[in-house]
Amino acid sequence: MKEEYGITFQKKTTPSGDLYYFAISTDINNAEIANHLSNCEVRITEIQIEDLQKVLHGIPVQEEWGEVRGSSLQIFPTEKTVQINYLNRRIPISDFLQLLQEWLAFIR
């Protein structure tokens, strides 16, 4: 899925040995999605995955999901879409769920 959104994952080690994970988009329209992923640590990613899976199974969740280091996620259960920050468009929950799963596999 990340390829469809023009997103790549990278990890960098600082001279002091700290490891950082980044999602980068080659498509400016998906920069907010990449930024959101970059801000998500393992547990936050897992929680988002759990909530999106609930939506797909018809279980109510908080639509104003909240922020991750300044990056907000809003869930639209009836439309089965999400909006990251202030993108002018929504993306399918199934796409974002897959992006989160790919991100989680990368950062583990």
PDB file of C-alpha atoms in Angstrom:
ATOM      1  CA  MET A   1       0.000   0.000   0.000  1.00  0.00           C
ATOM      2  CA  LYS A   2       2.805   2.435   0.802  1.00  0.00           C
ATOM      3  CA  GLU A   3       3.924   2.313  -2.836  1.00  0.00           C
ATOM      4  CA  GLU A   4       0.433   3.307  -3.980  1.00  0.00           C
ATOM      5  CA  TYR A   5       0.682   6.407  -1.774  1.00  0.00           C
ATOM      6  CA  GLY A   6       4.274   7.177  -2.783  1.00  0.00           C
ATOM      7  CA  ILE A   7       5.530   6.533   0.750  1.00  0.00           C
ATOM      8  CA  THR A   8       8.855   5.000   1.699  1.00  0.00           C
ATOM      9  CA  PHE A   9      10.129   4.001   5.120  1.00  0.00           C
ATOM     10  CA  GLN A  10      13.621   4.832   6.323  1.00  0.00           C
ATOM     11  CA  LYS A  11      15.597   4.429   9.503  1.00  0.00           C
ATOM     12  CA  LYS A  12      18.590   6.435  10.539  1.00  0.00           C
ATOM     13  CA  THR A  13      21.058   6.098  13.355  1.00  0.00           C
ATOM     14  CA  THR A  14      22.486   9.235  14.921  1.00  0.00           C
ATOM     15  CA  PRO A  15      26.179   9.476  15.811  1.00  0.00           C
ATOM     16  CA  SER A  16      25.151   8.879  19.442  1.00  0.00           C
ATOM     17  CA  GLY A  17      23.482   5.609  18.431  1.00  0.00           C
ATOM     18  CA  ASP A  18      19.833   6.675  18.629  1.00  0.00           C
ATOM     19  CA  LEU A  19      17.625   5.045  16.011  1.00  0.00           C
ATOM     20  CA  TYR A  20      14.887   7.044  14.271  1.00  0.00           C
ATOM     21  CA  TYR A  21      12.185   5.826  11.889  1.00  0.00           C
ATOM     22  CA  PHE A  22      10.697   8.016   9.160  1.00  0.00           C
ATOM     23  CA  ALA A  23       7.962   7.732   6.561  1.00  0.00           C
ATOM     24  CA  ILE A  24       8.588   9.983   3.585  1.00  0.00           C
ATOM     25  CA  SER A  25       6.242  10.745   0.705  1.00  0.00           C
ATOM     26  CA  THR A  26       7.328  11.516  -2.824  1.00  0.00           C
ATOM     27  CA  ASP A  27       3.772  12.745  -3.440  1.00  0.00           C
ATOM     28  CA  ILE A  28       3.096  16.088  -1.729  1.00  0.00           C
ATOM     29  CA  ASN A  29      -0.593  15.121  -1.481  1.00  0.00           C
ATOM     30  CA  ASN A  30       0.371  12.306   0.890  1.00  0.00           C
ATOM     31  CA  ALA A  31       2.941  14.165   2.989  1.00  0.00           C
ATOM     32  CA  GLU A  32       0.539  14.455   5.946  1.00  0.00           C
ATOM     33  CA  ILE A  33      -0.041  10.695   5.903  1.00  0.00           C
ATOM     34  CA  ALA A  34       3.714  10.052   5.922  1.00  0.00           C
ATOM     35  CA  ASN A  35       4.167  12.596   8.700  1.00  0.00           C
ATOM     36  CA  HIS A  36       1.456  10.929  10.785  1.00  0.00           C
ATOM     37  CA  LEU A  37       3.119   7.535  10.397  1.00  0.00           C
ATOM     38  CA  SER A  38       6.501   9.009  11.349  1.00  0.00           C
ATOM     39  CA  ASN A  39       4.997  10.260  14.606  1.00  0.00           C
ATOM     40  CA  CYS A  40       3.588   6.855  15.579  1.00  0.00           C
ATOM     41  CA  GLU A  41       5.500   4.596  17.930  1.00  0.00           C
ATOM     42  CA  VAL A  42       4.662   0.887  18.248  1.00  0.00           C
ATOM     43  CA  ARG A  43       1.897   1.104  20.886  1.00  0.00           C
ATOM     44  CA  ILE A  44       0.146   4.087  19.265  1.00  0.00           C
ATOM     45  CA  THR A  45       0.217   2.281  15.919  1.00  0.00           C
ATOM     46  CA  GLU A  46      -1.256  -0.841  17.520  1.00  0.00           C
ATOM     47  CA  ILE A  47      -4.070   1.174  19.128  1.00  0.00           C
ATOM     48  CA  GLN A  48      -4.950   2.864  15.835  1.00  0.00           C
ATOM     49  CA  ILE A  49      -5.009  -0.532  14.099  1.00  0.00           C
ATOM     50  CA  GLU A  50      -7.303  -1.925  16.801  1.00  0.00           C
ATOM     51  CA  ASP A  51      -9.701   1.018  16.489  1.00  0.00           C
ATOM     52  CA  LEU A  52      -9.843   0.867  12.687  1.00  0.00           C
ATOM     53  CA  GLN A  53     -10.490  -2.877  12.810  1.00  0.00           C
ATOM     54  CA  LYS A  54     -13.380  -2.185  15.207  1.00  0.00           C
ATOM     55  CA  VAL A  55     -14.876   0.279  12.716  1.00  0.00           C
ATOM     56  CA  LEU A  56     -14.656  -2.276   9.920  1.00  0.00           C
ATOM     57  CA  HIS A  57     -16.518  -4.739  12.172  1.00  0.00           C
ATOM     58  CA  GLY A  58     -19.252  -2.216  13.015  1.00  0.00           C
ATOM     59  CA  ILE A  59     -18.052  -1.494  16.565  1.00  0.00           C
ATOM     60  CA  PRO A  60     -18.344   2.198  17.561  1.00  0.00           C
ATOM     61  CA  VAL A  61     -15.143   4.138  18.248  1.00  0.00           C
ATOM     62  CA  GLN A  62     -14.237   7.718  19.055  1.00  0.00           C
ATOM     63  CA  GLU A  63     -14.409   9.541  15.714  1.00  0.00           C
ATOM     64  CA  GLU A  64     -12.123  12.359  16.836  1.00  0.00           C
ATOM     65  CA  TRP A  65      -9.357   9.856  17.501  1.00  0.00           C
ATOM     66  CA  GLY A  66      -6.898  12.459  18.690  1.00  0.00           C
ATOM     67  CA  GLU A  67      -3.379  13.593  17.997  1.00  0.00           C
ATOM     68  CA  VAL A  68      -0.028  11.910  17.779  1.00  0.00           C
ATOM     69  CA  ARG A  69       2.665  14.532  18.301  1.00  0.00           C
ATOM     70  CA  GLY A  70       0.512  17.172  16.647  1.00  0.00           C
ATOM     71  CA  SER A  71      -0.805  14.972  13.837  1.00  0.00           C
ATOM     72  CA  SER A  72      -4.546  14.391  14.122  1.00  0.00           C
ATOM     73  CA  LEU A  73      -6.633  11.450  12.983  1.00  0.00           C
ATOM     74  CA  GLN A  74     -10.357  11.675  12.386  1.00  0.00           C
ATOM     75  CA  ILE A  75     -12.418   8.563  11.650  1.00  0.00           C
ATOM     76  CA  PHE A  76     -15.623   8.626   9.585  1.00  0.00           C
ATOM     77  CA  PRO A  77     -17.204   5.215  10.353  1.00  0.00           C
ATOM     78  CA  THR A  78     -20.285   5.541   8.143  1.00  0.00           C
ATOM     79  CA  GLU A  79     -18.124   6.430   5.134  1.00  0.00           C
ATOM     80  CA  LYS A  80     -15.343   3.986   6.111  1.00  0.00           C
ATOM     81  CA  THR A  81     -12.776   6.755   5.623  1.00  0.00           C
ATOM     82  CA  VAL A  82     -10.189   8.629   7.683  1.00  0.00           C
ATOM     83  CA  GLN A  83      -8.745  12.093   7.454  1.00  0.00           C
ATOM     84  CA  ILE A  84      -5.208  12.895   8.556  1.00  0.00           C
ATOM     85  CA  ASN A  85      -4.664  16.439   9.795  1.00  0.00           C
ATOM     86  CA  TYR A  86      -6.236  18.872   7.391  1.00  0.00           C
ATOM     87  CA  LEU A  87      -5.935  17.004   4.122  1.00  0.00           C
ATOM     88  CA  ASN A  88      -8.530  18.144   1.656  1.00  0.00           C
ATOM     89  CA  ARG A  89      -9.517  14.532   1.117  1.00  0.00           C
ATOM     90  CA  ARG A  90     -10.299  11.392   3.027  1.00  0.00           C
ATOM     91  CA  ILE A  91      -8.762   8.011   2.364  1.00  0.00           C
ATOM     92  CA  PRO A  92     -10.358   4.590   2.804  1.00  0.00           C
ATOM     93  CA  ILE A  93      -9.968   3.066   6.257  1.00  0.00           C
ATOM     94  CA  SER A  94      -8.774  -0.135   4.593  1.00  0.00           C
ATOM     95  CA  ASP A  95      -5.889   1.754   2.939  1.00  0.00           C
ATOM     96  CA  PHE A  96      -4.854   3.532   6.117  1.00  0.00           C
ATOM     97  CA  LEU A  97      -5.146   0.313   8.107  1.00  0.00           C
ATOM     98  CA  GLN A  98      -2.793  -1.402   5.680  1.00  0.00           C
ATOM     99  CA  LEU A  99      -0.364   1.541   5.854  1.00  0.00           C
ATOM    100  CA  LEU A 100      -0.372   1.297   9.661  1.00  0.00           C
ATOM    101  CA  GLN A 101       0.248  -2.455   9.484  1.00  0.00           C
ATOM    102  CA  GLU A 102       3.179  -1.938   7.099  1.00  0.00           C
ATOM    103  CA  TRP A 103       4.550   0.798   9.368  1.00  0.00           C
ATOM    104  CA  LEU A 104       4.214  -1.417  12.436  1.00  0.00           C
ATOM    105  CA  ALA A 105       6.099  -4.245  10.744  1.00  0.00           C
ATOM    106  CA  PHE A 106       8.858  -1.786   9.814  1.00  0.00           C
ATOM    107  CA  ILE A 107       9.328  -0.219  13.250  1.00  0.00           C
ATOM    108  CA  ARG A 108       9.224  -3.465  15.232  1.00  0.00           C
TER     109      ARG A 108
END
